Amino acid sequence: MRVSELSRRSGVSVTTIKYYLREGLLAPGRQTSATQAEYDDQHLRRLRLIRALTGVRGLSVTTTREVLDALAAHTGDTHLLLGLTLGSVSLSGESAEQDPATGEVAAFVEELGWQVHESAPARATLAEALTSLHSLGVPMDRHTLLPYARLAERIAVLDLDQLDGLTDPLAAAERALLLTVLLEPALMALRRMAQENESARRHAP
Amino acid sequence: MRVSELSRRSGVSVTTIKYYLREGLLAPGRQTSATQAEYDDQHLRRLRLIRALTGVRGLSVTTTREVLDALAAHTGDTHLLLGLTLGSVSLSGESAEQDPATGEVAAFVEELGWQVHESAPARATLAEALTSLHSLGVPMDRHTLLPYARLAERIAVLDLDQLDGLTDPLAAAERALLLTVLLEPALMALRRMAQENESARRHAP
DNA sequence: TAACATGGATAGTGAAGGTATCCAATCGTG
DNA sequence: CACGATTGGATACCTTCACTATCCATGTTA
């Protein structure tokens, strides 16, 4: 198919597709002549993926490219992919200085017995959030955080269960990405609704 | 205290403070003369809150104002506050048309037995995420989603437990806000680390 | 009283994420 | 094969957001 059809089928304007091509989010089509290129279903799928990451999750174009590059590079070792570039989601601008809670997070991860890469961005994300909460007078010590971590373990089990049976490593990596990133807003929405429900249960029995 | 001290104590520049005043995120100080105003600890606290919401969580200035307004308006009925304006976090631009998965979400909430307001933004967030996943070939039916929802219930219990003992309704409302919004990145970071751990456990026993 | 700070207003900045316009080459239809 | 529409490619422009800088008249303080 050519650009106009790709545009029609994806709902993304031709100029925006050109923009994504320029930015390297989308691979160029197969050239059929000097001024003509052919696109296939892979491009359509990729385009849908881009829109999902930028739209639903609000990732920046830069982060999206990094995530997609990581997907291409690490197909195969799925668990390296999980949470790879995704930690940089919360803040696009890197904070150069180390967060004061970094050591606390390391100790906590150790206490949990988790095997987590030393440089996992999620560590910094957690540290930053805890520091911020602390500065606003909300404690969140080990004791408070522990049950949350245990529930996170069970969520992770559910996540990994959904990758079972996918033998194609490309498909598995892509699904891992989708489940990690796109399920986040869904889980947070479930949490907010559950909070409302629990609050109603407690305050109006 | 005057502006310069507020700036020094909060780490926010005077010009930015002026900007927040203009945008209505921060209440004006008490005028002591025609061209002088006095700020107090409430202003400092509010300023820290603003920076936490915009910085850690990446909320836009507009959304932050809406959240803070909701906080001021609904102090007292905490469970109305929870998830009130917060649903609009995922997408700043409202999608005027209704998501096709809206009905499915309503049925799911019913099945769970949750008491959730009909117009809760979290419903739309969930619907949007499910639609997006569906269009990318990841099923996420009721059956798959149910265990996630049950874990969300338990997270909500932990959340609400932390509001116990706070008798001051203002403090309770503010803590509810902090726990809902600022804990999100922390929970997602825990999830990603737990995924990495679980993946390591499964693939390299 | 003179240097400096303040509140208030207005204009400017830089990044992000597109959008619009041109152009020459090419395709497809008659 | 002629001719209008489409395409790829390049460049310039636009809008929004979150600040930031500059002015200025008034006020405070040493």
XYZ file of C-alpha atoms (C1' of nucleotides) in Angstrom:
470
model
C 0.000 0.000 0.000
C 1.063 3.628 -0.420
C 0.990 6.445 2.075
C -2.550 7.566 1.459
C -3.905 4.091 2.147
C -1.709 3.730 5.229
C -3.099 7.041 6.403
C -6.692 6.031 5.776
C -6.332 2.657 7.469
C -4.527 4.018 10.521
C -6.412 7.260 10.942
C -3.143 9.174 11.031
C -2.701 12.041 8.590
C -0.165 11.749 5.784
C 1.809 14.727 7.086
C 2.038 13.136 10.509
C 3.212 9.869 8.971
C 5.890 11.811 7.148
C 6.812 13.409 10.470
C 7.163 10.002 12.125
C 9.326 8.847 9.208
C 11.545 11.893 9.665
C 11.809 11.254 13.386
C 12.736 7.639 12.813
C 9.721 6.168 14.601
C 8.543 4.435 11.473
C 10.814 2.554 9.072
C 10.806 3.886 5.490
C 8.776 1.913 2.976
C 10.275 -0.268 0.294
C 11.226 1.989 -2.596
C 9.631 0.905 -5.850
C 11.023 3.812 -7.833
C 12.840 7.053 -7.243
C 9.789 8.782 -5.869
C 7.542 5.967 -4.778
C 7.534 3.626 -1.787
C 5.421 0.677 -0.723
C 4.213 0.057 2.859
C 2.897 -3.166 4.375
C 0.969 -4.441 7.395
C 4.070 -4.157 9.560
C 3.994 -0.425 9.021
C 0.317 -0.272 9.849
C 0.884 -2.237 13.029
C 3.825 -0.099 14.007
C 1.788 3.019 13.425
C -0.986 1.743 15.695
C 1.638 0.954 18.314
C 3.071 4.468 18.083
C -0.368 6.011 18.502
C -1.090 3.778 21.477
C 2.142 4.727 23.230
C 1.901 8.442 22.539
C -1.860 8.742 22.862
C -3.004 6.405 25.639
C 0.142 6.581 27.663
C 1.286 10.062 26.716
C 4.852 9.061 25.873
C 6.911 11.670 24.059
C 8.004 10.973 20.509
C 11.594 10.649 21.721
C 10.728 8.154 24.445
C 8.550 6.226 22.029
C 11.451 5.891 19.626
C 13.704 4.683 22.434
C 11.124 2.132 23.502
C 10.638 0.863 19.959
C 14.401 0.688 19.418
C 14.740 -1.299 22.630
C 11.982 -3.592 21.378
C 13.894 -4.232 18.153
C 17.237 -4.675 19.898
C 16.170 -6.927 22.759
C 13.676 -9.210 21.127
C 14.528 -12.535 22.688
C 15.554 -11.637 26.205
C 12.140 -10.497 27.234
C 12.917 -9.860 30.849
C 15.653 -7.443 29.905
C 13.112 -5.541 27.886
C 10.605 -5.267 30.677
C 11.049 -1.951 32.324
C 14.049 -1.099 30.190
C 13.408 2.294 28.708
C 10.081 2.490 30.410
C 11.405 3.883 33.628
C 12.099 7.163 31.945
C 8.408 7.567 31.456
C 7.595 9.586 34.532
C 10.059 12.345 33.746
C 11.359 13.106 30.278
C 14.171 15.257 31.589
C 16.764 13.173 33.397
C 17.649 14.369 36.872
C 21.428 14.296 36.834
C 21.874 14.179 40.592
C 21.088 11.020 42.484
C 18.000 10.959 44.624
C 18.607 10.805 48.393
C 16.281 7.797 48.710
C 18.320 5.639 46.302
C 20.033 3.707 49.080
C 16.759 3.164 50.864
C 15.283 1.699 47.680
C 18.265 -0.617 47.233
C 17.850 -1.886 50.785
C 14.162 -2.393 50.237
C 14.688 -4.373 47.030
C 17.196 -6.531 48.871
C 14.742 -7.080 51.716
C 12.138 -8.201 49.193
C 14.596 -10.660 47.738
C 14.031 -9.299 44.264
C 16.491 -9.812 41.468
C 16.496 -6.415 39.813
C 19.211 -4.925 37.662
C 21.308 -2.348 39.473
C 20.660 0.321 36.855
C 16.938 -0.336 36.367
C 15.244 3.054 35.872
C 12.363 1.890 38.053
C 14.667 2.222 41.069
C 15.123 5.924 40.422
C 11.417 6.383 39.761
C 10.573 4.774 43.089
C 13.210 6.804 44.924
C 11.949 10.028 43.431
C 8.341 9.311 44.349
C 9.275 8.386 47.921
C 11.390 11.502 48.352
C 8.573 13.641 47.059
C 6.042 12.039 49.401
C 8.451 12.380 52.291
C 8.952 16.087 51.677
C 5.192 16.530 51.834
C 4.927 14.798 55.171
C 3.720 11.377 54.067
C 6.010 8.759 55.623
C 5.941 5.643 53.335
C 8.535 3.629 55.169
C 9.524 0.016 54.480
C 6.736 -1.251 56.670
C 4.061 0.652 54.764
C 5.510 -0.121 51.365
C 5.983 -3.868 51.898
C 2.363 -4.965 51.353
C 2.245 -2.876 48.185
C 5.347 -4.672 46.931
C 3.788 -8.057 47.674
C 0.748 -7.109 45.625
C 3.050 -5.886 42.852
C 4.578 -9.368 42.813
C 1.178 -10.875 42.228
C 0.418 -8.409 39.478
C 3.708 -9.371 37.837
C 2.693 -13.039 37.988
C -0.508 -12.206 36.126
C 1.490 -10.203 33.601
C 3.981 -12.959 32.941
C 1.217 -15.553 32.685
C -0.039 -13.707 29.657
C 3.253 -14.156 27.871
C 3.031 -17.939 28.229
C 2.458 -19.818 25.044
C 3.918 -17.135 22.853
C 6.775 -18.919 21.170
C 7.613 -16.233 18.646
C 10.080 -14.012 20.507
C 9.063 -10.941 18.541
C 5.415 -11.421 19.449
C 6.357 -12.077 23.076
C 8.495 -8.952 23.302
C 5.812 -6.818 21.733
C 3.140 -8.179 24.024
C 5.389 -7.625 27.018
C 5.716 -4.024 25.978
C 1.996 -3.610 25.475
C 1.147 -5.225 28.785
C 3.702 -3.214 30.686
C 2.964 0.152 29.188
C -0.640 0.154 28.055
C -1.975 -1.741 31.024
C -0.635 0.909 33.400
C -3.463 3.410 32.916
C -5.927 0.533 33.120
C -4.511 -0.658 36.432
C -4.463 2.851 37.854
C -8.063 3.320 36.750
C -8.997 0.078 38.511
C -7.216 1.305 41.618
C -9.090 4.605 41.630
C -12.433 2.882 41.207
C -11.536 0.382 43.912
C -10.624 3.286 46.199
C -13.966 4.933 45.607
C -15.727 1.658 46.286
C -13.715 0.935 49.424
C -14.260 4.466 50.682
C -18.010 4.113 50.137
C -17.989 0.771 51.950
C -16.216 2.238 54.968
C -17.973 5.543 55.325
C -21.508 4.488 54.491
C -22.038 0.905 55.701
C 7.249 35.951 54.594
C 7.640 37.762 51.297
C 8.076 36.339 47.838
C 11.843 36.073 47.903
C 11.754 33.995 51.069
C 8.972 31.818 49.696
C 11.116 31.307 46.638
C 14.216 30.422 48.634
C 12.390 28.007 50.918
C 10.558 26.241 48.099
C 13.286 26.241 45.494
C 10.900 27.773 42.978
C 11.970 30.982 41.254
C 10.122 34.214 41.971
C 9.043 34.551 38.342
C 7.568 31.054 38.411
C 5.727 31.854 41.641
C 4.296 34.909 39.936
C 3.272 32.686 37.047
C 1.458 30.290 39.398
C -0.294 33.249 41.016
C -1.425 34.471 37.595
C -2.655 30.999 36.679
C -4.589 30.702 39.918
C -2.669 27.707 41.262
C -1.525 29.646 44.272
C -3.728 31.956 46.327
C -2.539 35.581 46.499
C -0.804 36.612 49.700
C -2.311 38.894 52.304
C -1.811 42.451 51.135
C 0.041 44.569 53.683
C 0.122 47.638 51.483
C -0.624 48.648 47.919
C 2.452 46.911 46.572
C 3.374 44.400 49.235
C 1.958 41.032 50.238
C 2.680 38.530 52.970
C 2.805 34.726 52.475
C 2.613 31.979 55.077
C 3.324 28.283 55.533
C 0.137 27.371 53.701
C 1.566 28.972 50.604
C 4.816 27.103 51.026
C 2.991 23.815 51.452
C 0.788 24.498 48.458
C 3.815 25.326 46.379
C 5.485 22.027 47.311
C 2.263 20.245 46.399
C 2.168 21.960 43.005
C 5.745 20.970 42.274
C 5.051 17.378 43.288
C 2.030 17.115 41.006
C 3.632 18.778 37.998
C 7.116 17.373 38.510
C 6.793 13.808 39.775
C 3.525 13.054 38.110
C 3.829 15.315 35.081
C 0.422 16.916 35.464
C -0.211 19.988 33.357
C -0.720 23.318 35.065
C -4.376 23.261 34.044
C -4.979 19.773 35.451
C -3.107 20.681 38.608
C -5.378 23.663 39.142
C -8.448 21.489 38.634
C -7.131 18.941 41.108
C -6.366 21.601 43.709
C -9.761 23.209 43.180
C -11.402 19.838 43.683
C -9.361 19.416 46.858
C -10.623 22.737 48.196
C -14.230 22.079 47.159
C -14.593 18.512 48.385
C -12.680 18.521 51.608
C -14.904 16.440 53.834
C -16.339 13.868 51.467
C -13.035 12.174 50.823
C -14.355 9.379 48.711
C -15.857 11.812 46.269
C -12.466 13.367 45.913
C -10.681 10.128 45.188
C -10.350 9.805 41.465
C -12.367 12.923 40.835
C -10.358 15.088 38.511
C -7.609 12.536 38.452
C -9.074 10.522 35.665
C -8.263 13.219 33.211
C -4.612 12.611 33.865
C -3.929 10.192 31.065
C -5.129 12.501 28.320
C -5.235 16.244 28.646
C -7.448 16.639 25.570
C -10.893 15.260 26.182
C -12.114 12.785 23.618
C -15.589 14.017 22.838
C -16.886 10.742 21.436
C -17.609 7.847 23.731
C -15.274 4.872 23.699
C -16.755 1.643 22.283
C -15.672 -0.298 25.387
C -17.699 1.903 27.762
C -20.523 -0.599 28.049
C -18.126 -3.434 28.622
C -16.522 -1.498 31.467
C -19.915 -0.785 33.042
C -20.770 -4.484 32.936
C -17.415 -5.356 34.447
C -17.808 -2.888 37.311
C -21.254 -4.356 37.972
C -19.829 -7.873 37.957
C -17.236 -6.814 40.513
C -19.968 -5.407 42.710
C -18.216 -2.073 42.922
C -19.980 1.076 43.896
C -18.497 3.578 41.470
C -20.017 6.835 40.328
C -21.489 6.656 36.840
C -19.421 9.564 35.587
C -16.125 8.597 37.195
C -13.358 9.476 34.735
C -11.576 6.244 35.607
C -14.275 4.394 33.652
C -13.324 6.226 30.469
C -9.632 5.721 31.143
C -10.141 1.995 31.514
C -12.316 1.818 28.411
C -9.756 3.688 26.371
C -6.895 1.465 27.477
C -8.883 -1.704 26.741
C -9.896 -0.468 23.301
C -6.325 0.384 22.513
C -5.062 -3.014 23.632
C -7.833 -4.720 21.693
C -6.931 -2.909 18.471
C -3.375 -4.150 18.882
C -4.461 -7.748 19.233
C -4.206 -8.161 22.989
C -7.513 -9.595 24.235
C -7.961 -8.488 27.929
C -11.443 -9.857 28.451
C -13.366 -9.969 31.723
C -11.723 -13.226 32.660
C -8.198 -11.843 32.281
C -9.007 -8.552 33.937
C -10.773 -9.962 36.972
C -7.691 -10.988 38.996
C -6.175 -7.565 38.345
C -9.318 -5.951 39.716
C -9.176 -8.118 42.825
C -5.606 -7.011 43.436
C -6.682 -3.408 42.861
C -9.214 -3.896 45.643
C -6.466 -4.928 48.009
C -4.328 -1.961 46.996
C -7.291 0.290 47.737
C -7.601 -1.254 51.198
C -3.961 -0.381 51.880
C -4.573 3.124 50.583
C -7.610 3.721 52.742
C -5.870 2.272 55.794
C -3.423 5.130 55.557
C -6.190 7.668 55.903
C -7.309 6.187 59.203
C -6.650 8.284 62.233
C -6.643 11.526 60.327
C -9.484 13.430 61.899
C -8.828 16.761 60.230
C -10.801 16.529 56.988
C -8.428 18.877 55.193
C -5.423 16.762 56.112
C -7.303 13.590 55.129
C -8.290 15.010 51.760
C -4.794 16.185 51.055
C -3.272 12.861 52.013
C -5.817 11.054 49.855
C -4.704 13.171 46.960
C -1.041 12.534 47.620
C -1.527 8.805 48.001
C -3.632 8.521 44.896
C -1.516 10.629 42.616
C 2.043 10.466 43.877
C 1.973 6.802 44.737
C 1.068 5.879 41.162
C 4.583 6.142 39.751
C 5.869 4.298 42.815
C 3.418 1.435 42.324
C 4.204 1.193 38.631
C 7.910 1.144 39.431
C 7.305 -1.691 41.894
C 5.364 -3.525 39.215
C 8.166 -3.207 36.685
C 10.768 -4.424 39.144
C 8.506 -7.299 40.162
C 8.092 -8.189 36.493
C 11.826 -8.275 35.990
C 12.213 -10.408 39.077
C 9.424 -12.785 38.077
C 10.806 -13.052 34.566
C 14.235 -13.890 35.929
C 12.712 -16.506 38.240
C 10.868 -18.193 35.391
C 13.483 -18.134 32.686
C 16.561 -18.841 34.756
C 15.578 -21.108 37.640
C 17.605 59.409 50.915
C 19.408 56.069 48.086
C 19.808 51.267 46.987
C 17.207 47.406 46.655
C 12.830 44.494 46.785
C 8.091 43.926 45.444
C 3.684 43.426 42.823
C 1.745 43.729 38.529
C 1.752 43.773 33.614
C 3.434 42.469 29.167
C 6.369 40.353 26.006
C 9.642 36.837 24.776
C 11.714 32.039 24.784
C 12.481 27.180 23.678
C 10.861 22.696 23.241
C 7.359 19.530 21.526
C 4.322 17.854 18.161
C 2.574 18.469 14.508
C 0.778 21.070 9.921
C 1.208 23.500 5.405
C 3.328 24.417 1.241
C 6.439 23.541 -2.641
C 8.476 20.881 -5.919
C 9.913 17.541 -9.277
C 9.143 12.800 -10.450
C 5.853 9.383 -11.398
C 1.426 6.915 -11.714
C -2.809 5.722 -13.818
C -6.605 6.749 -16.866
C -8.477 7.884 -21.149
C 0.934 9.088 -25.001
C -0.942 13.158 -22.684
C -2.328 15.140 -18.484
C -4.147 15.673 -13.957
C -3.620 13.479 -9.393
C -0.479 11.354 -6.120
C 3.846 10.623 -4.021
C 8.322 11.348 -1.546
C 11.223 14.700 0.126
C 12.462 19.104 1.969
C 11.579 23.266 4.371
C 9.010 26.576 6.761
C 5.516 27.548 9.673
C 2.051 27.081 13.607
C 0.151 26.297 18.294
C 0.472 25.057 22.939
C 2.830 24.781 27.183
C 5.583 26.185 30.942
C 8.255 29.276 32.011
C 11.475 33.498 31.932
C 12.853 38.289 31.265
C 12.046 43.055 31.377
C 9.683 47.262 32.848
C 7.931 50.252 35.958
C 5.842 52.571 39.814
C 5.582 51.954 44.521
C 7.597 50.529 49.072
C 10.869 49.094 52.394
C 15.125 49.365 54.780
C 19.887 50.576 55.993
